């Protein structure tokens, strides 16, 4: 599949509703009346919320070469990891979000086992496209190769998913290119946070208490910012620091492998 011509899809649509309807066939079992929930899901993950801005930005993204950059990174990663061939959608990001502008370099994304949506801006630094593609396509590969069903995913599975994806960024581009959330806390802070908020929820299934898991993952409410993401990356990096093995070989490694290291010694 590879890159989908979203510029064409946007200009052939008269509204977000019409555009979202075009995405429905890419969601297994979805019906046309579910376009609204699909759109909400995408916008909650960073997609632009202004239709006029959507139309204007997609042309700038194409003209400035962002489509070619994404396709190049996708082809490189697919070959390197032996991953599945999935559709990749480039859509404008919500530039009005201060968090997206200041913490995420004008970019965001969401990955499924069979597709990727990348949300970017003409202001997204071009050298950051590779980091975004690496993180999101790693999710696709892990979901594709894991034998565990998504309905059985736990909080542990989720933070290892994020930690491994960002470690892939670290492995490819170096420490200066990892996400800001991966550098928010020092090791002693992460160890305290893990013991206080993370460890007791590791085996909780996401579908059993999705709100709690999301709060822990992103650090909402009284939890530290990006709690799950930050501790996940720390655990994965610590594992690789102690085990000199290839990052690619661990794409499908069960999350429990990392838990054994945690349990055998302090985080």
mmCIF file of C-alpha atoms in Angstrom:
data_model
loop_
_atom_site.group_PDB
_atom_site.id
_atom_site.type_symbol
_atom_site.label_atom_id
_atom_site.label_comp_id
_atom_site.label_asym_id
_atom_site.label_seq_id
_atom_site.Cartn_x
_atom_site.Cartn_y
_atom_site.Cartn_z
ATOM 1 C CA UNK A 1 0.000 0.000 0.000
ATOM 2 C CA UNK A 2 2.425 2.702 1.146
ATOM 3 C CA UNK A 3 1.565 6.365 0.893
ATOM 4 C CA UNK A 4 -2.074 7.276 0.267
ATOM 5 C CA UNK A 5 -2.731 10.418 -1.790
ATOM 6 C CA UNK A 6 -4.466 12.359 0.963
ATOM 7 C CA UNK A 7 -4.067 15.612 -0.972
ATOM 8 C CA UNK A 8 -6.433 14.156 -3.575
ATOM 9 C CA UNK A 9 -8.816 12.821 -0.915
ATOM 10 C CA UNK A 10 -9.026 16.182 0.828
ATOM 11 C CA UNK A 11 -9.645 18.148 -2.356
ATOM 12 C CA UNK A 12 -12.285 15.625 -3.437
ATOM 13 C CA UNK A 13 -14.110 16.140 -0.141
ATOM 14 C CA UNK A 14 -16.296 19.090 0.829
ATOM 15 C CA UNK A 15 -15.984 18.678 4.604
ATOM 16 C CA UNK A 16 -14.409 16.643 7.384
ATOM 17 C CA UNK A 17 -17.438 14.358 7.247
ATOM 18 C CA UNK A 18 -16.900 13.572 3.574
ATOM 19 C CA UNK A 19 -13.192 13.013 4.204
ATOM 20 C CA UNK A 20 -13.769 10.752 7.204
ATOM 21 C CA UNK A 21 -16.209 8.632 5.190
ATOM 22 C CA UNK A 22 -13.322 7.908 2.795
ATOM 23 C CA UNK A 23 -11.337 6.473 5.709
ATOM 24 C CA UNK A 24 -14.089 4.057 6.796
ATOM 25 C CA UNK A 25 -13.042 1.184 4.459
ATOM 26 C CA UNK A 26 -9.625 1.152 6.136
ATOM 27 C CA UNK A 27 -11.180 0.296 9.509
ATOM 28 C CA UNK A 28 -12.153 -3.351 9.811
ATOM 29 C CA UNK A 29 -15.865 -3.870 10.272
ATOM 30 C CA UNK A 30 -16.638 -0.135 10.356
ATOM 31 C CA UNK A 31 -19.754 1.222 8.676
ATOM 32 C CA UNK A 32 -20.232 4.607 7.042
ATOM 33 C CA UNK A 33 -22.242 5.922 9.988
ATOM 34 C CA UNK A 34 -19.116 5.537 12.143
ATOM 35 C CA UNK A 35 -17.277 8.324 10.303
ATOM 36 C CA UNK A 36 -17.770 10.645 13.293
ATOM 37 C CA UNK A 37 -16.019 8.370 15.791
ATOM 38 C CA UNK A 38 -13.162 7.826 13.325
ATOM 39 C CA UNK A 39 -12.756 11.573 12.854
ATOM 40 C CA UNK A 40 -12.879 12.183 16.606
ATOM 41 C CA UNK A 41 -10.226 9.537 17.170
ATOM 42 C CA UNK A 42 -7.917 11.114 14.598
ATOM 43 C CA UNK A 43 -8.446 14.636 15.896
ATOM 44 C CA UNK A 44 -7.873 13.514 19.479
ATOM 45 C CA UNK A 45 -4.470 12.284 18.320
ATOM 46 C CA UNK A 46 -3.521 15.557 16.663
ATOM 47 C CA UNK A 47 -5.325 15.982 13.355
ATOM 48 C CA UNK A 48 -6.217 19.538 12.306
ATOM 49 C CA UNK A 49 -9.669 20.760 13.383
ATOM 50 C CA UNK A 50 -10.168 23.560 10.845
ATOM 51 C CA UNK A 51 -11.338 22.469 7.388
ATOM 52 C CA UNK A 52 -9.897 25.556 5.697
ATOM 53 C CA UNK A 53 -6.529 24.993 7.344
ATOM 54 C CA UNK A 54 -6.684 21.318 6.339
ATOM 55 C CA UNK A 55 -7.051 22.224 2.662
ATOM 56 C CA UNK A 56 -4.345 24.863 2.736
ATOM 57 C CA UNK A 57 -1.804 22.867 4.709
ATOM 58 C CA UNK A 58 -2.025 19.676 2.670
ATOM 59 C CA UNK A 59 -0.935 21.549 -0.466
ATOM 60 C CA UNK A 60 2.018 23.106 1.367
ATOM 61 C CA UNK A 61 3.049 19.699 2.707
ATOM 62 C CA UNK A 62 3.043 18.236 -0.798
ATOM 63 C CA UNK A 63 4.835 21.222 -2.345
ATOM 64 C CA UNK A 64 7.554 21.252 0.337
ATOM 65 C CA UNK A 65 8.408 17.584 -0.165
ATOM 66 C CA UNK A 66 7.006 16.073 3.025
ATOM 67 C CA UNK A 67 5.242 13.288 1.123
ATOM 68 C CA UNK A 68 8.525 12.173 -0.438
ATOM 69 C CA UNK A 69 10.288 12.268 2.936
ATOM 70 C CA UNK A 70 7.649 10.093 4.571
ATOM 71 C CA UNK A 71 7.712 7.582 1.716
ATOM 72 C CA UNK A 72 11.505 7.327 1.835
ATOM 73 C CA UNK A 73 11.486 6.652 5.580
ATOM 74 C CA UNK A 74 8.667 4.139 5.235
ATOM 75 C CA UNK A 75 10.490 2.162 2.538
ATOM 76 C CA UNK A 76 13.723 2.165 4.543
ATOM 77 C CA UNK A 77 12.036 0.898 7.722
ATOM 78 C CA UNK A 78 9.928 -1.706 5.978
ATOM 79 C CA UNK A 79 13.055 -3.198 4.423
ATOM 80 C CA UNK A 80 15.092 -2.979 7.622
ATOM 81 C CA UNK A 81 12.462 -4.537 9.891
ATOM 82 C CA UNK A 82 10.746 -6.834 7.386
ATOM 83 C CA UNK A 83 7.458 -5.248 8.374
ATOM 84 C CA UNK A 84 4.050 -5.336 6.708
ATOM 85 C CA UNK A 85 3.058 -3.142 3.781
ATOM 86 C CA UNK A 86 0.383 -0.821 5.178
ATOM 87 C CA UNK A 87 -1.325 2.394 4.031
ATOM 88 C CA UNK A 88 0.227 5.589 5.368
ATOM 89 C CA UNK A 89 -1.931 8.721 5.580
ATOM 90 C CA UNK A 90 -0.388 12.182 5.831
ATOM 91 C CA UNK A 91 -2.797 14.750 7.277
ATOM 92 C CA UNK A 92 -2.279 18.282 8.596
ATOM 93 C CA UNK A 93 -1.629 18.587 12.313
ATOM 94 C CA UNK A 94 -3.559 20.789 14.723
ATOM 95 C CA UNK A 95 -1.213 23.778 14.912
ATOM 96 C CA UNK A 96 -3.464 25.539 17.417
ATOM 97 C CA UNK A 97 -2.376 23.032 20.082
ATOM 98 C CA UNK A 98 0.373 24.534 22.229
ATOM 99 C CA UNK A 99 1.426 21.044 23.314
ATOM 100 C CA UNK A 100 1.871 19.896 19.724
ATOM 101 C CA UNK A 101 3.822 23.028 18.831
ATOM 102 C CA UNK A 102 6.103 23.144 21.865
ATOM 103 C CA UNK A 103 6.445 19.529 22.998
ATOM 104 C CA UNK A 104 6.062 17.523 19.803
ATOM 105 C CA UNK A 105 7.752 19.597 17.087
ATOM 106 C CA UNK A 106 4.510 20.297 15.202
ATOM 107 C CA UNK A 107 3.825 16.602 14.625
ATOM 108 C CA UNK A 108 1.853 13.681 15.986
ATOM 109 C CA UNK A 109 0.630 10.298 14.840
ATOM 110 C CA UNK A 110 -1.438 7.234 15.540
ATOM 111 C CA UNK A 111 -0.706 3.685 14.415
ATOM 112 C CA UNK A 112 -2.794 0.547 14.081
ATOM 113 C CA UNK A 113 -1.760 -2.970 13.146
ATOM 114 C CA UNK A 114 -2.705 -2.276 9.518
ATOM 115 C CA UNK A 115 -2.310 1.494 8.931
ATOM 116 C CA UNK A 116 -0.619 4.697 10.035
ATOM 117 C CA UNK A 117 -1.873 8.264 10.273
ATOM 118 C CA UNK A 118 0.814 10.957 10.475
ATOM 119 C CA UNK A 119 -0.149 14.508 11.417
ATOM 120 C CA UNK A 120 2.411 17.076 10.343
ATOM 121 C CA UNK A 121 2.788 20.752 9.478
ATOM 122 C CA UNK A 122 4.803 22.824 7.033
ATOM 123 C CA UNK A 123 6.543 23.951 10.247
ATOM 124 C CA UNK A 124 7.543 20.409 11.223
ATOM 125 C CA UNK A 125 11.363 20.212 11.078
ATOM 126 C CA UNK A 126 12.136 17.897 8.170
ATOM 127 C CA UNK A 127 14.773 16.082 10.186
ATOM 128 C CA UNK A 128 11.989 15.051 12.596
ATOM 129 C CA UNK A 129 9.956 13.196 9.960
ATOM 130 C CA UNK A 130 12.205 10.167 10.365
ATOM 131 C CA UNK A 131 11.657 10.079 14.123
ATOM 132 C CA UNK A 132 7.882 10.202 13.735
ATOM 133 C CA UNK A 133 7.837 7.515 11.055
ATOM 134 C CA UNK A 134 10.175 5.311 13.092
ATOM 135 C CA UNK A 135 8.028 5.507 16.225
ATOM 136 C CA UNK A 136 4.715 4.875 14.480
ATOM 137 C CA UNK A 137 5.893 2.142 12.100
ATOM 138 C CA UNK A 138 7.526 0.351 15.028
ATOM 139 C CA UNK A 139 4.054 0.129 16.564
ATOM 140 C CA UNK A 140 2.724 -1.422 13.346
ATOM 141 C CA UNK A 141 5.494 -4.013 13.289
ATOM 142 C CA UNK A 142 5.133 -4.910 16.962
ATOM 143 C CA UNK A 143 1.362 -5.302 16.645
ATOM 144 C CA UNK A 144 1.879 -7.355 13.488
ATOM 145 C CA UNK A 145 4.473 -9.739 14.928
ATOM 146 C CA UNK A 146 3.168 -10.138 18.491
ATOM 147 C CA UNK A 147 1.039 -13.214 19.126
ATOM 148 C CA UNK A 148 -0.928 -11.466 21.866
ATOM 149 C CA UNK A 149 -4.380 -10.152 20.989
ATOM 150 C CA UNK A 150 -4.948 -6.419 21.477
ATOM 151 C CA UNK A 151 -7.981 -7.146 23.668
ATOM 152 C CA UNK A 152 -5.592 -8.766 26.147
ATOM 153 C CA UNK A 153 -3.162 -5.846 26.258
ATOM 154 C CA UNK A 154 -2.182 -4.673 29.722
ATOM 155 C CA UNK A 155 -0.675 -1.447 30.986
ATOM 156 C CA UNK A 156 2.697 -3.226 30.853
ATOM 157 C CA UNK A 157 2.161 -4.071 27.183
ATOM 158 C CA UNK A 158 1.289 -0.446 26.480
ATOM 159 C CA UNK A 159 4.299 1.164 28.136
ATOM 160 C CA UNK A 160 6.632 -1.404 26.554
ATOM 161 C CA UNK A 161 5.067 -0.641 23.176
ATOM 162 C CA UNK A 162 5.863 3.046 23.612
ATOM 163 C CA UNK A 163 9.257 2.464 25.170
ATOM 164 C CA UNK A 164 10.408 0.162 22.375
ATOM 165 C CA UNK A 165 9.150 2.512 19.664
ATOM 166 C CA UNK A 166 11.051 5.456 21.130
ATOM 167 C CA UNK A 167 14.135 3.324 21.698
ATOM 168 C CA UNK A 168 14.049 2.608 17.954
ATOM 169 C CA UNK A 169 14.236 6.391 17.453
ATOM 170 C CA UNK A 170 17.165 6.536 19.884
ATOM 171 C CA UNK A 171 18.869 3.671 18.046
ATOM 172 C CA UNK A 172 18.473 5.267 14.600
ATOM 173 C CA UNK A 173 19.024 8.943 15.343
ATOM 174 C CA UNK A 174 20.687 9.310 18.729
ATOM 175 C CA UNK A 175 19.720 10.861 22.060
ATOM 176 C CA UNK A 176 19.297 14.391 20.723
ATOM 177 C CA UNK A 177 16.371 13.251 18.572
ATOM 178 C CA UNK A 178 14.313 11.347 21.113
ATOM 179 C CA UNK A 179 11.017 12.814 22.285
ATOM 180 C CA UNK A 180 11.039 15.475 24.971
ATOM 181 C CA UNK A 181 9.005 13.207 27.259
ATOM 182 C CA UNK A 182 11.863 10.690 27.240
ATOM 183 C CA UNK A 183 14.104 13.291 28.908
ATOM 184 C CA UNK A 184 11.690 14.788 31.432
ATOM 185 C CA UNK A 185 12.977 12.911 34.485
ATOM 186 C CA UNK A 186 16.258 11.571 35.815
ATOM 187 C CA UNK A 187 16.755 7.950 36.836
ATOM 188 C CA UNK A 188 16.011 8.428 40.530
ATOM 189 C CA UNK A 189 12.766 10.243 39.735
ATOM 190 C CA UNK A 190 11.715 7.480 37.340
ATOM 191 C CA UNK A 191 12.420 4.799 39.918
ATOM 192 C CA UNK A 192 10.274 6.580 42.505
ATOM 193 C CA UNK A 193 7.483 7.160 39.988
ATOM 194 C CA UNK A 194 7.550 3.527 38.913
ATOM 195 C CA UNK A 195 7.199 2.260 42.474
ATOM 196 C CA UNK A 196 4.550 4.801 43.474
ATOM 197 C CA UNK A 197 2.231 4.814 40.446
ATOM 198 C CA UNK A 198 3.196 2.266 37.793
ATOM 199 C CA UNK A 199 4.088 -1.073 39.373
ATOM 200 C CA UNK A 200 0.681 -1.762 40.956
ATOM 201 C CA UNK A 201 -1.150 -1.346 37.630
ATOM 202 C CA UNK A 202 1.116 -3.292 35.266
ATOM 203 C CA UNK A 203 -1.204 -6.277 34.831
ATOM 204 C CA UNK A 204 -4.408 -4.287 34.531
ATOM 205 C CA UNK A 205 -6.028 -4.794 31.133
ATOM 206 C CA UNK A 206 -6.474 -1.664 29.058
ATOM 207 C CA UNK A 207 -10.047 -2.572 28.117
ATOM 208 C CA UNK A 208 -10.999 -3.078 31.782
ATOM 209 C CA UNK A 209 -10.099 0.474 32.826
ATOM 210 C CA UNK A 210 -9.122 2.469 29.754
ATOM 211 C CA UNK A 211 -9.542 5.826 31.468
ATOM 212 C CA UNK A 212 -7.109 4.953 34.249
ATOM 213 C CA UNK A 213 -4.585 3.552 31.782
ATOM 214 C CA UNK A 214 -4.778 6.694 29.648
ATOM 215 C CA UNK A 215 -4.318 8.884 32.730
ATOM 216 C CA UNK A 216 -1.261 6.876 33.764
ATOM 217 C CA UNK A 217 0.140 6.773 30.253
ATOM 218 C CA UNK A 218 -0.117 10.494 29.550
ATOM 219 C CA UNK A 219 0.154 11.721 33.121
ATOM 220 C CA UNK A 220 -3.278 13.265 33.419
ATOM 221 C CA UNK A 221 -4.911 14.348 36.656
ATOM 222 C CA UNK A 222 -2.505 14.044 39.580
ATOM 223 C CA UNK A 223 -0.002 11.848 37.758
ATOM 224 C CA UNK A 224 3.363 13.185 36.484
ATOM 225 C CA UNK A 225 3.393 14.320 32.862
ATOM 226 C CA UNK A 226 3.808 11.458 30.336
ATOM 227 C CA UNK A 227 4.282 9.015 33.217
ATOM 228 C CA UNK A 228 3.748 5.779 31.287
ATOM 229 C CA UNK A 229 5.713 6.875 28.250
ATOM 230 C CA UNK A 230 8.700 8.054 30.296
ATOM 231 C CA UNK A 231 8.911 4.965 32.512
ATOM 232 C CA UNK A 232 8.441 2.680 29.495
ATOM 233 C CA UNK A 233 11.365 4.226 27.656
ATOM 234 C CA UNK A 234 13.526 4.108 30.785
ATOM 235 C CA UNK A 235 12.837 0.388 31.282
ATOM 236 C CA UNK A 236 13.597 -0.443 27.662
ATOM 237 C CA UNK A 237 16.790 1.613 27.557
ATOM 238 C CA UNK A 238 17.982 0.052 30.794
ATOM 239 C CA UNK A 239 17.327 -3.391 29.305
ATOM 240 C CA UNK A 240 19.351 -2.667 26.184
ATOM 241 C CA UNK A 241 22.159 -1.100 28.209
ATOM 242 C CA UNK A 242 22.490 -4.400 30.083
ATOM 243 C CA UNK A 243 21.847 -6.780 27.172
ATOM 244 C CA UNK A 244 23.980 -6.217 24.095
ATOM 245 C CA UNK A 245 21.465 -7.418 21.542
ATOM 246 C CA UNK A 246 20.020 -5.888 18.410
ATOM 247 C CA UNK A 247 17.056 -3.564 18.707
ATOM 248 C CA UNK A 248 15.406 -5.237 15.685
ATOM 249 C CA UNK A 249 15.441 -8.639 17.383
ATOM 250 C CA UNK A 250 13.219 -7.332 20.182
ATOM 251 C CA UNK A 251 10.359 -5.964 18.079
ATOM 252 C CA UNK A 252 8.166 -8.958 18.905
ATOM 253 C CA UNK A 253 9.590 -9.723 22.355
ATOM 254 C CA UNK A 254 6.835 -10.197 24.971
ATOM 255 C CA UNK A 255 6.551 -7.362 27.476
ATOM 256 C CA UNK A 256 7.050 -9.889 30.270
ATOM 257 C CA UNK A 257 10.721 -10.207 29.253
ATOM 258 C CA UNK A 258 11.299 -6.654 30.393
ATOM 259 C CA UNK A 259 9.236 -7.198 33.549
ATOM 260 C CA UNK A 260 11.559 -10.028 34.593
ATOM 261 C CA UNK A 261 14.451 -7.584 34.571
ATOM 262 C CA UNK A 262 12.431 -5.129 36.671
ATOM 263 C CA UNK A 263 11.542 -7.810 39.204
ATOM 264 C CA UNK A 264 15.056 -9.206 39.426
ATOM 265 C CA UNK A 265 16.521 -5.869 40.442
ATOM 266 C CA UNK A 266 15.349 -2.385 41.259
ATOM 267 C CA UNK A 267 14.312 -0.266 38.300
#
